[in-house]
Amino acid sequence: MCGIVAYLGHRRAHEVILKGLKRLEYRGYDSAGIALLNGGLNIYKKKGKVSDLEQSLQGMSLDCNIGIGHTRWATHGEPNDVNAHPHYSGSKRLAIIHNGIIENYTALREDLVNKGHTFLSETDTEVLIHFIEDVQQRNNCSLVEAVRLALHSVIGAYAIVVLSLDEPNQLVAARKGSPLVIGVGKNEYFLASDATPIVEYTNEVVYLNDREIAVVNNDGLTIKTVEDIPTTPYIHTLELALEAIEKGGYDHFMLKEIFEQPRSIRDCMRGRLDAKSGRLVLGGIRDYVDAMANAERIIIVACGTSWHAGLVAEYLFEEFCRIPVEVEYASEFRYRNPIIRQGDVVIAVSQSGETADTLAAIELAKERGAIIIGVCNVVGSSIARASHAGSYTHAGPEIGVASTKAFTAQLTVLNMICLLIAQKRGTISQELFQKLLTDLEQVPARVEDILKLNDQIKVIAEEFKDVPNFLYLGRGYNFPVALEGALKLKEISYIHAEGYPAAEMKHGPIALIDENMPVVFIATRDSSYEKIVSNIQEVKARKGRVISIVTEGDDWIPNMSEFTIEIPMVHEALMPMLSVIPLQLLSYHIAVMRGCNVDQPRNLAKSVTVE
Ligand code: G6P
């Protein structure tokens, strides 16, 4: 979480930085700030959104060509003006922006306090910049050397950029555990948490590696490790288009991303799947298909929506590959001394590729001999780079904090991986393999059909927008969809919602049901159809308000439901890619009608780079 941007070049630094921070607001939006060398080292910062900061800067003379900026998701200290970044050093001759957490900041702070330092904020970041200055003064060295030496004593995660009044044409940056991308323009440099603030200026970028320090100044870009070993910057060419990170006429990124799904799912399959010829190729895991097919078990680690995609994959892999699968919350997995055997396959699912818990989980599994396969959306992200092999989801940038198109793209990739392994193991008939390829290829067109139900779903949203609670129930492949539907609603509308396996309802949630409780049943035609009909009757018998997602042509469940949404038929293994779409739209409309900030829900961040 937290987004950082820095600029050195010939443009007006504050303009580049503020625009970049707006692009990074998905990473946090508790406060924002910038530091500029505009006739002194000046910091301007404010609680609230980047637009609040921008407003407060109206009429000020900010012109200069170098600066740093930050948009915050609070970890240490409440969101207020003082805790906002950037932070000054003790002498106010250095300023820093930081994304991450300095775990040993209390010890560092104590030492500094004993030396007479006083701190204005409660942040770990202010401690870090005081510490860097202390190191610089003690060693009488350059800023870059002070940063390098200081980082030897720092435990935790960081992406930092430091600006100095005494070395005014230079930015010093470093990373460990939090992302940092450097855009290389013509005599100008852009540093940011991801490429979105950079893409409109240059498509040449360098991804800084962990424990590397970068310096940009009039002589160019140089990189060395914390151990003082110079490295050669490797320049990647970005394929990101500017339109992909703008709203394109939609009111919100979330709505745009929901409606993009036919395209994003197609993009995900492009060049990989051709049902007609029975062709299925995933270049990124080609050399690991044998290892996966021979695995005695597969462990899937993920968080949030990506964890829900992992749950669907459990059903898929067990059904078609006949390999036991465990799906783990990355945060639980990494802290409980898990049993991992040589040759176990760990699949990390992550939209951002930066989620700290998922990253730490795969590092642990890798140390213990597992093969790591990454399923990430962001190209070049930390998880993608820490994996032995992987398949990108190619959904394009997802900006709305609530994940939508990343989920369906993850399911697309996981389906393709599953089919490749099943084919290799001979656990799927050629006929079924072919049927699933054909159905998968048609998913984008079926999603298009479902998106046409948008107005119908709006009517349902209007009816339920003021309720305090919601229950989502599904069985089999639709159980993870129930979880995802509930998560979407609570994330963006702040209505309490729970997802449950429909059959578990009788062990608890049934007590909640009365004439005020809306219950969303994901009840498409599949192997547990009759069973879920009984669950609907149980809810009806207690006067619950039933909203059902059914397969087209169902003439039974609609009679038991107050509202019904009919979606097309596909093989049940692929149904989550369709059944989730109405739930995304339902939560979107309810949140808009409640006046909530859909793209930036309170307290959340899109990329959770803290533990
Ligand atoms: C945050 C986001 C969720 C996301 C989760 C996992 O909580 O708000 O939308 O599902 O992190 O993120 P990842 O990038 O690893 O998929």
Coordinates of N, CA, C and O in Angstrom, one line a residue, residues 154-306:
V154 N 18.4 -1.6 8.8 CA 16.9 -1.5 8.7 C 16.3 -2.9 8.5 O 16.7 -3.6 7.5
I155 N 15.3 -3.2 9.3 CA 14.6 -4.5 9.1 C 13.2 -4.1 8.6 O 12.5 -3.2 9.2
G156 N 12.7 -4.7 7.6 CA 11.3 -4.4 7.1 C 11.3 -4.3 5.6 O 12.2 -4.8 4.9
A157 N 10.2 -3.7 5.2 CA 10.0 -3.5 3.7 C 10.0 -2.0 3.4 O 9.5 -1.2 4.1
Y158 N 10.6 -1.7 2.2 CA 10.6 -0.3 1.9 C 10.7 -0.2 0.3 O 11.4 -1.0 -0.3
A159 N 10.1 0.9 -0.2 CA 10.5 1.5 -1.4 C 10.6 3.0 -1.0 O 9.6 3.5 -0.5
I160 N 11.8 3.6 -1.1 CA 11.9 4.9 -0.7 C 12.6 5.8 -1.8 O 13.2 5.3 -2.7
V161 N 12.3 7.1 -1.7 CA 13.0 8.0 -2.5 C 13.4 9.2 -1.6 O 12.5 9.7 -0.8
V162 N 14.6 9.6 -1.6 CA 15.1 10.7 -0.8 C 15.6 11.9 -1.6 O 16.2 11.7 -2.6
L163 N 15.2 13.1 -1.1 CA 15.6 14.3 -1.8 C 16.4 15.1 -0.8 O 16.1 15.2 0.4
S164 N 17.5 15.8 -1.3 CA 18.4 16.5 -0.4 C 18.6 17.9 -0.9 O 18.8 18.2 -2.1
L165 N 18.6 18.8 0.0 CA 18.9 20.2 -0.3 C 20.3 20.4 -0.7 O 20.7 21.3 -1.5
D166 N 21.2 19.6 -0.1 CA 22.6 19.8 -0.4 C 23.1 19.1 -1.7 O 24.2 19.4 -2.1
E167 N 22.3 18.1 -2.2 CA 22.7 17.5 -3.4 C 21.4 17.6 -4.3 O 20.7 16.7 -4.6
P168 N 21.2 18.9 -4.8 CA 19.9 19.2 -5.3 C 19.5 18.6 -6.7 O 18.3 18.7 -7.0
N169 N 20.4 18.1 -7.5 CA 20.0 17.6 -8.8 C 20.0 16.1 -8.8 O 20.4 15.4 -9.7
Q170 N 19.5 15.5 -7.7 CA 19.6 14.1 -7.6 C 18.5 13.5 -6.7 O 18.0 14.1 -5.8
L171 N 18.0 12.3 -7.1 CA 17.1 11.5 -6.3 C 17.8 10.2 -6.0 O 18.4 9.6 -6.9
V172 N 17.6 9.8 -4.7 CA 18.2 8.5 -4.3 C 17.0 7.6 -3.9 O 16.2 8.0 -3.1
A173 N 17.0 6.4 -4.5 CA 15.9 5.5 -4.3 C 16.4 4.1 -3.9 O 17.5 3.8 -4.2
A174 N 15.6 3.4 -3.2 CA 16.0 2.0 -2.8 C 14.7 1.2 -2.6 O 13.7 1.7 -2.3
R175 N 14.8 -0.1 -2.7 CA 13.7 -1.0 -2.5 C 14.1 -2.3 -1.8 O 15.1 -2.8 -2.0
K176 N 13.2 -2.8 -1.0 CA 13.2 -4.2 -0.5 C 11.7 -4.5 -0.2 O 11.2 -3.9 0.7
G177 N 11.2 -5.4 -0.9 CA 9.8 -5.9 -0.6 C 8.7 -5.0 -1.1 O 7.6 -5.5 -1.2
S178 N 8.9 -3.8 -1.4 CA 7.9 -2.9 -2.0 C 8.3 -2.5 -3.4 O 9.5 -2.3 -3.6
P179 N 7.4 -2.4 -4.3 CA 7.8 -2.2 -5.7 C 8.3 -0.8 -6.0 O 7.9 0.2 -5.4
L180 N 9.2 -0.7 -7.0 CA 9.7 0.6 -7.4 C 10.1 0.5 -8.9 O 10.9 -0.4 -9.3
V181 N 9.5 1.3 -9.7 CA 9.7 1.3 -11.2 C 10.4 2.6 -11.6 O 9.9 3.7 -11.1
I182 N 11.4 2.6 -12.4 CA 12.0 3.8 -12.8 C 11.8 4.0 -14.3 O 12.1 3.2 -15.1
G183 N 11.1 5.1 -14.7 CA 10.9 5.4 -16.1 C 12.0 6.2 -16.6 O 12.4 7.2 -16.0
V184 N 12.6 5.8 -17.7 CA 13.7 6.5 -18.3 C 13.3 7.3 -19.5 O 13.0 6.7 -20.6
G185 N 13.2 8.6 -19.4 CA 12.9 9.4 -20.5 C 14.1 10.1 -21.1 O 15.2 9.7 -20.8
K186 N 13.9 11.1 -22.0 CA 15.0 11.9 -22.5 C 15.5 12.9 -21.5 O 14.7 13.9 -21.3
N187 N 16.6 12.7 -20.9 CA 17.0 13.6 -19.8 C 16.0 13.8 -18.7 O 15.9 14.9 -18.2
E188 N 15.2 12.8 -18.5 CA 14.3 12.9 -17.3 C 14.0 11.5 -16.8 O 14.1 10.5 -17.5
Y189 N 13.6 11.5 -15.5 CA 13.4 10.2 -14.8 C 12.1 10.3 -14.0 O 11.8 11.3 -13.4
F190 N 11.4 9.2 -14.0 CA 10.2 9.1 -13.2 C 10.3 7.9 -12.3 O 10.7 6.8 -12.8
L191 N 10.1 8.0 -11.0 CA 10.1 6.9 -10.1 C 8.7 6.7 -9.6 O 8.1 7.7 -9.1
A192 N 8.3 5.5 -9.5 CA 6.9 5.3 -9.0 C 6.7 3.8 -8.6 O 7.5 2.9 -8.9
S193 N 5.6 3.7 -7.8 CA 5.3 2.3 -7.3 C 4.9 1.4 -8.4 O 5.0 0.2 -8.2
D194 N 4.3 1.9 -9.4 CA 4.0 1.1 -10.6 C 4.1 1.9 -11.8 O 4.4 3.1 -11.7
A195 N 3.9 1.3 -13.0 CA 4.2 2.1 -14.2 C 3.1 3.1 -14.6 O 3.3 3.9 -15.5
T196 N 2.0 3.1 -13.9 CA 0.9 3.9 -14.4 C 1.2 5.4 -14.4 O 0.7 6.1 -15.3
P197 N 2.0 6.0 -13.5 CA 2.3 7.4 -13.6 C 3.3 7.7 -14.7 O 3.5 8.8 -15.0
I198 N 3.9 6.6 -15.2 CA 5.1 6.8 -16.1 C 4.7 6.7 -17.6 O 5.2 7.4 -18.4
V199 N 3.6 5.9 -17.8 CA 3.4 5.4 -19.2 C 3.1 6.6 -20.2 O 3.4 6.4 -21.4
E200 N 2.6 7.7 -19.7 CA 2.3 8.7 -20.7 C 3.6 9.5 -21.1 O 3.6 10.3 -22.1
Y201 N 4.7 9.3 -20.4 CA 5.9 10.0 -20.8 C 7.0 9.1 -21.5 O 7.7 9.6 -22.3
T202 N 7.0 7.9 -21.1 CA 8.0 7.0 -21.7 C 7.6 5.5 -21.5 O 6.8 5.2 -20.6
N203 N 8.0 4.7 -22.4 CA 7.7 3.3 -22.2 C 8.9 2.5 -21.9 O 8.9 1.2 -21.9
E204 N 10.0 3.2 -21.5 CA 11.2 2.5 -21.1 C 11.3 2.5 -19.6 O 11.4 3.6 -19.0
V205 N 11.3 1.3 -19.0 CA 11.4 1.3 -17.6 C 12.4 0.3 -17.0 O 12.7 -0.7 -17.7
V206 N 12.8 0.6 -15.8 CA 13.7 -0.4 -15.1 C 13.0 -0.8 -13.8 O 12.5 0.1 -13.1
Y207 N 12.9 -2.1 -13.6 CA 12.3 -2.5 -12.3 C 13.4 -2.7 -11.3 O 14.3 -3.5 -11.5
L208 N 13.4 -1.9 -10.3 CA 14.5 -2.0 -9.3 C 14.3 -3.3 -8.5 O 13.2 -3.7 -8.2
N209 N 15.4 -4.0 -8.3 CA 15.3 -5.3 -7.5 C 15.4 -5.0 -6.0 O 15.9 -4.0 -5.6
D210 N 15.1 -6.0 -5.3 CA 15.2 -5.9 -3.8 C 16.7 -5.6 -3.5 O 17.6 -6.2 -4.1
R211 N 16.9 -4.8 -2.5 CA 18.2 -4.5 -1.9 C 19.1 -3.8 -3.0 O 20.3 -3.9 -3.0
E212 N 18.4 -3.1 -3.9 CA 19.2 -2.2 -4.8 C 18.9 -0.7 -4.5 O 17.8 -0.4 -4.1
I213 N 19.9 0.1 -4.8 CA 19.8 1.5 -4.6 C 20.0 2.2 -6.0 O 20.9 1.8 -6.7
A214 N 19.1 3.1 -6.3 CA 19.2 3.8 -7.6 C 19.5 5.2 -7.4 O 19.0 5.8 -6.4
V215 N 20.3 5.8 -8.2 CA 20.6 7.3 -8.2 C 20.3 7.8 -9.6 O 20.8 7.3 -10.6
V216 N 19.4 8.9 -9.6 CA 19.3 9.6 -10.9 C 19.7 11.0 -10.7 O 19.4 11.6 -9.7
N217 N 20.5 11.5 -11.6 CA 21.0 12.9 -11.6 C 21.4 13.3 -13.0 O 21.0 12.5 -14.0
N218 N 22.1 14.4 -13.2 CA 22.4 14.8 -14.5 C 23.2 13.9 -15.3 O 23.2 13.9 -16.6
D219 N 23.9 13.0 -14.7 CA 24.7 12.0 -15.4 C 24.0 10.8 -15.8 O 24.5 9.9 -16.5
G220 N 22.7 10.6 -15.4 CA 21.9 9.5 -15.8 C 21.5 8.7 -14.6 O 21.4 9.2 -13.5
L221 N 21.3 7.4 -14.9 CA 20.8 6.4 -13.8 C 21.9 5.4 -13.5 O 22.5 4.8 -14.4
T222 N 22.2 5.3 -12.2 CA 23.1 4.2 -11.8 C 22.5 3.4 -10.7 O 21.7 4.0 -9.9
I223 N 22.8 2.1 -10.7 CA 22.2 1.3 -9.7 C 23.3 0.4 -9.1 O 24.2 0.0 -9.7
K224 N 23.2 0.3 -7.7 CA 24.1 -0.7 -7.1 C 23.3 -1.4 -6.0 O 22.2 -1.0 -5.6
T225 N 23.9 -2.4 -5.5 CA 23.3 -3.1 -4.4 C 23.6 -2.5 -3.0 O 24.5 -1.7 -3.0
V226 N 22.9 -2.9 -2.0 CA 23.2 -2.4 -0.7 C 24.6 -2.8 -0.3 O 25.2 -2.2 0.6
E227 N 25.1 -3.9 -0.9 CA 26.5 -4.3 -0.6 C 27.5 -3.6 -1.4 O 28.7 -3.9 -1.4
D228 N 27.0 -2.5 -2.1 CA 27.9 -1.7 -2.9 C 28.5 -2.3 -4.2 O 29.5 -1.9 -4.7
I229 N 27.7 -3.2 -4.7 CA 28.1 -3.8 -6.0 C 27.3 -3.2 -7.1 O 26.1 -3.3 -7.1
P230 N 28.0 -2.6 -8.1 CA 27.2 -1.9 -9.2 C 26.5 -2.9 -10.1 O 27.0 -4.0 -10.3
T231 N 25.3 -2.6 -10.5 CA 24.6 -3.5 -11.4 C 24.2 -2.7 -12.7 O 24.1 -1.5 -12.6
T232 N 24.0 -3.4 -13.7 CA 23.6 -2.7 -15.0 C 22.1 -2.7 -15.1 O 21.4 -3.7 -15.1
P233 N 21.5 -1.5 -15.2 CA 20.1 -1.4 -15.3 C 19.6 -2.1 -16.6 O 20.1 -1.9 -17.6
Y234 N 18.5 -2.9 -16.4 CA 18.0 -3.6 -17.6 C 16.7 -2.9 -18.0 O 15.8 -2.8 -17.2
I235 N 16.7 -2.4 -19.2 CA 15.5 -1.6 -19.6 C 14.5 -2.4 -20.2 O 14.7 -3.1 -21.2
H236 N 13.2 -2.4 -19.7 CA 12.1 -3.1 -20.2 C 11.3 -2.2 -21.1 O 11.2 -1.0 -20.7
T237 N 10.6 -2.7 -22.1 CA 9.7 -1.8 -22.8 C 8.3 -2.1 -22.4 O 7.8 -3.3 -22.4
L238 N 7.6 -1.1 -21.9 CA 6.2 -1.3 -21.4 C 5.2 -1.5 -22.5 O 5.3 -0.8 -23.6
E239 N 4.3 -2.3 -22.3 CA 3.2 -2.5 -23.3 C 1.9 -1.9 -22.9 O 0.9 -2.0 -23.6
L240 N 2.0 -1.2 -21.8 CA 0.8 -0.6 -21.2 C 0.3 0.6 -22.0 O 1.1 1.5 -22.4
A241 N -1.0 0.6 -22.4 CA -1.5 1.8 -23.1 C -2.2 2.8 -22.2 O -2.8 2.4 -21.2
L242 N -2.0 4.1 -22.5 CA -2.6 5.1 -21.6 C -4.1 4.9 -21.4 O -4.6 5.0 -20.3
E243 N -4.8 4.6 -22.5 CA -6.3 4.4 -22.4 C -6.6 3.3 -21.3 O -7.7 3.4 -20.7
A244 N -5.8 2.3 -21.2 CA -6.1 1.2 -20.3 C -6.1 1.7 -18.8 O -6.7 1.1 -18.0
I245 N -5.6 2.9 -18.5 CA -5.6 3.3 -17.1 C -6.5 4.5 -16.9 O -6.4 5.2 -15.9
E246 N -7.3 4.8 -17.9 CA -8.3 5.9 -17.8 C -9.7 5.3 -17.8 O -9.9 4.2 -18.2
K247 N -10.7 6.2 -17.4 CA -12.0 5.6 -17.2 C -12.8 5.4 -18.5 O -13.8 4.7 -18.4
G248 N -12.4 6.0 -19.6 CA -13.0 5.7 -20.9 C -14.5 5.9 -20.9 O -15.3 5.1 -21.4
G249 N -15.0 7.0 -20.3 CA -16.4 7.3 -20.4 C -17.3 6.7 -19.3 O -18.5 7.0 -19.1
Y250 N -16.8 5.7 -18.5 CA -17.6 5.1 -17.4 C -17.5 6.0 -16.2 O -16.5 6.8 -16.0
D251 N -18.5 5.9 -15.3 CA -18.5 6.7 -14.1 C -17.4 6.3 -13.1 O -16.9 7.1 -12.3
H252 N -17.2 5.0 -13.1 CA -16.2 4.5 -12.2 C -15.3 3.5 -12.9 O -15.7 2.8 -13.8
F253 N -14.1 3.3 -12.4 CA -13.2 2.3 -12.9 C -13.9 0.9 -12.7 O -13.7 0.0 -13.5
M254 N -14.5 0.7 -11.5 CA -15.1 -0.6 -11.3 C -16.1 -1.0 -12.4 O -16.1 -2.1 -12.9
L255 N -16.9 -0.1 -12.8 CA -17.9 -0.4 -13.8 C -17.2 -0.6 -15.1 O -17.5 -1.6 -15.9
K256 N -16.2 0.2 -15.4 CA -15.5 0.0 -16.7 C -14.8 -1.4 -16.7 O -14.9 -2.2 -17.6
E257 N -14.3 -1.8 -15.5 CA -13.6 -3.1 -15.4 C -14.6 -4.3 -15.5 O -14.3 -5.3 -16.1
I258 N -15.8 -4.1 -14.9 CA -16.8 -5.1 -15.1 C -17.1 -5.3 -16.6 O -17.2 -6.4 -17.1
F259 N -17.3 -4.2 -17.2 CA -17.8 -4.2 -18.6 C -16.6 -4.7 -19.6 O -16.8 -5.0 -20.7
E260 N -15.4 -4.6 -19.1 CA -14.3 -5.0 -19.9 C -14.1 -6.5 -19.9 O -13.2 -7.0 -20.7
Q261 N -14.8 -7.2 -19.1 CA -14.5 -8.6 -18.9 C -14.6 -9.5 -20.2 O -13.7 -10.3 -20.4
P262 N -15.5 -9.2 -21.1 CA -15.4 -10.0 -22.4 C -14.0 -9.8 -23.0 O -13.4 -10.8 -23.5
R263 N -13.6 -8.6 -23.0 CA -12.3 -8.4 -23.7 C -11.1 -9.0 -22.8 O -10.2 -9.6 -23.4
S264 N -11.2 -8.7 -21.5 CA -10.0 -9.2 -20.7 C -9.9 -10.7 -20.7 O -8.8 -11.3 -20.7
I265 N -11.1 -11.4 -20.7 CA -11.0 -12.9 -20.8 C -10.5 -13.3 -22.1 O -9.7 -14.2 -22.2
R266 N -10.9 -12.6 -23.2 CA -10.4 -13.0 -24.5 C -8.9 -12.7 -24.6 O -8.1 -13.6 -25.1
D267 N -8.4 -11.6 -24.0 CA -7.0 -11.3 -24.0 C -6.2 -12.4 -23.3 O -5.1 -12.7 -23.6
C268 N -6.8 -12.9 -22.2 CA -6.2 -13.9 -21.4 C -6.0 -15.2 -22.2 O -5.0 -15.9 -22.0
M269 N -6.9 -15.5 -23.1 CA -6.9 -16.7 -23.9 C -6.1 -16.6 -25.2 O -5.7 -17.5 -25.8
R270 N -5.9 -15.3 -25.6 CA -5.4 -15.0 -26.9 C -4.0 -15.7 -27.1 O -3.1 -15.6 -26.3
G271 N -3.9 -16.4 -28.2 CA -2.6 -17.1 -28.5 C -2.3 -18.3 -27.7 O -1.3 -19.0 -27.8
R272 N -3.3 -18.6 -26.8 CA -3.0 -19.7 -25.9 C -4.0 -20.9 -26.2 O -3.7 -22.0 -26.0
L273 N -5.2 -20.5 -26.5 CA -6.3 -21.5 -26.6 C -7.0 -21.4 -28.0 O -7.3 -20.3 -28.4
D274 N -7.1 -22.5 -28.7 CA -7.9 -22.5 -29.9 C -8.7 -23.8 -29.9 O -8.1 -24.9 -30.1
A275 N -10.0 -23.6 -29.6 CA -10.8 -24.8 -29.4 C -10.9 -25.7 -30.7 O -10.9 -26.9 -30.6
K276 N -11.0 -25.0 -31.8 CA -11.2 -25.7 -33.1 C -10.1 -26.7 -33.3 O -10.4 -27.9 -33.7
S277 N -8.9 -26.3 -33.1 CA -7.8 -27.2 -33.3 C -7.4 -28.0 -32.1 O -6.4 -28.8 -32.1
G278 N -8.1 -27.7 -31.0 CA -7.8 -28.4 -29.7 C -6.5 -28.0 -29.1 O -5.8 -28.7 -28.3
R279 N -6.0 -26.7 -29.5 CA -4.7 -26.3 -29.1 C -4.8 -25.5 -27.8 O -5.6 -24.6 -27.6
L280 N -3.9 -25.9 -26.8 CA -3.8 -25.1 -25.6 C -2.4 -25.1 -25.2 O -1.7 -26.1 -24.9
V281 N -1.8 -23.8 -25.1 CA -0.4 -23.7 -24.8 C -0.3 -22.5 -23.8 O -0.9 -21.5 -24.0
L282 N 0.5 -22.8 -22.7 CA 0.8 -21.7 -21.8 C 2.3 -21.6 -21.8 O 3.0 -22.3 -21.1
G283 N 2.9 -20.7 -22.6 CA 4.3 -20.6 -22.8 C 5.0 -20.4 -21.4 O 6.1 -21.1 -21.2
G284 N 4.5 -19.7 -20.5 CA 5.2 -19.4 -19.3 C 5.4 -20.6 -18.3 O 6.2 -20.5 -17.5
I285 N 4.5 -21.6 -18.5 CA 4.7 -22.8 -17.6 C 5.1 -24.0 -18.4 O 5.1 -25.1 -17.9
R286 N 5.3 -23.9 -19.7 CA 5.6 -25.0 -20.6 C 6.6 -26.0 -19.9 O 6.3 -27.2 -19.9
D287 N 7.7 -25.5 -19.4 CA 8.7 -26.4 -18.8 C 8.3 -27.0 -17.5 O 9.1 -27.8 -16.9
Y288 N 7.2 -26.6 -16.9 CA 6.8 -27.0 -15.6 C 5.5 -27.9 -15.6 O 5.1 -28.3 -14.6
V289 N 5.0 -28.1 -16.8 CA 3.7 -28.9 -16.8 C 4.0 -30.3 -16.3 O 3.2 -30.9 -15.5
D290 N 5.1 -30.9 -16.7 CA 5.5 -32.3 -16.2 C 5.5 -32.3 -14.7 O 5.0 -33.1 -14.0
A291 N 6.2 -31.3 -14.1 CA 6.4 -31.2 -12.7 C 5.0 -31.1 -12.0 O 4.7 -31.7 -11.0
M292 N 4.2 -30.3 -12.6 CA 2.8 -30.1 -12.0 C 2.0 -31.4 -12.1 O 1.3 -31.8 -11.2
A293 N 2.2 -32.1 -13.3 CA 1.4 -33.3 -13.5 C 1.9 -34.4 -12.5 O 1.1 -35.3 -12.1
N294 N 3.2 -34.3 -12.1 CA 3.7 -35.4 -11.2 C 3.6 -35.0 -9.7 O 3.9 -35.8 -8.9
A295 N 3.0 -33.8 -9.5 CA 3.0 -33.3 -8.1 C 2.0 -34.2 -7.3 O 1.0 -34.7 -7.8
E296 N 2.4 -34.5 -6.0 CA 1.5 -35.2 -5.2 C 0.4 -34.4 -4.6 O -0.6 -34.8 -4.1
R297 N 0.7 -33.1 -4.5 CA -0.3 -32.2 -4.1 C 0.0 -30.8 -4.6 O 1.2 -30.4 -4.9
I298 N -1.0 -30.0 -4.7 CA -0.9 -28.6 -5.1 C -1.4 -27.7 -4.0 O -2.4 -28.0 -3.4
I299 N -0.6 -26.7 -3.6 CA -1.1 -25.8 -2.6 C -1.3 -24.4 -3.3 O -0.4 -23.9 -4.0
I300 N -2.4 -23.8 -3.1 CA -2.7 -22.5 -3.7 C -2.7 -21.5 -2.6 O -3.4 -21.7 -1.5
V301 N -1.8 -20.5 -2.7 CA -1.8 -19.4 -1.7 C -2.2 -18.1 -2.3 O -1.9 -17.8 -3.5
A302 N -3.0 -17.4 -1.6 CA -3.6 -16.1 -2.1 C -4.3 -15.4 -1.0 O -4.4 -15.9 0.1
C303 N -4.8 -14.2 -1.3 CA -5.6 -13.4 -0.3 C -6.8 -12.8 -1.1 O -6.7 -12.6 -2.3
G304 N -7.8 -12.5 -0.3 CA -8.9 -11.7 -0.9 C -9.6 -12.4 -2.0 O -9.8 -13.6 -2.0
T305 N -9.9 -11.6 -3.0 CA -10.6 -12.2 -4.2 C -9.8 -13.3 -4.9 O -10.3 -14.3 -5.4
S306 N -8.5 -13.1 -4.9 CA -7.6 -14.1 -5.5 C -7.7 -15.4 -4.8 O -7.6 -16.5 -5.4

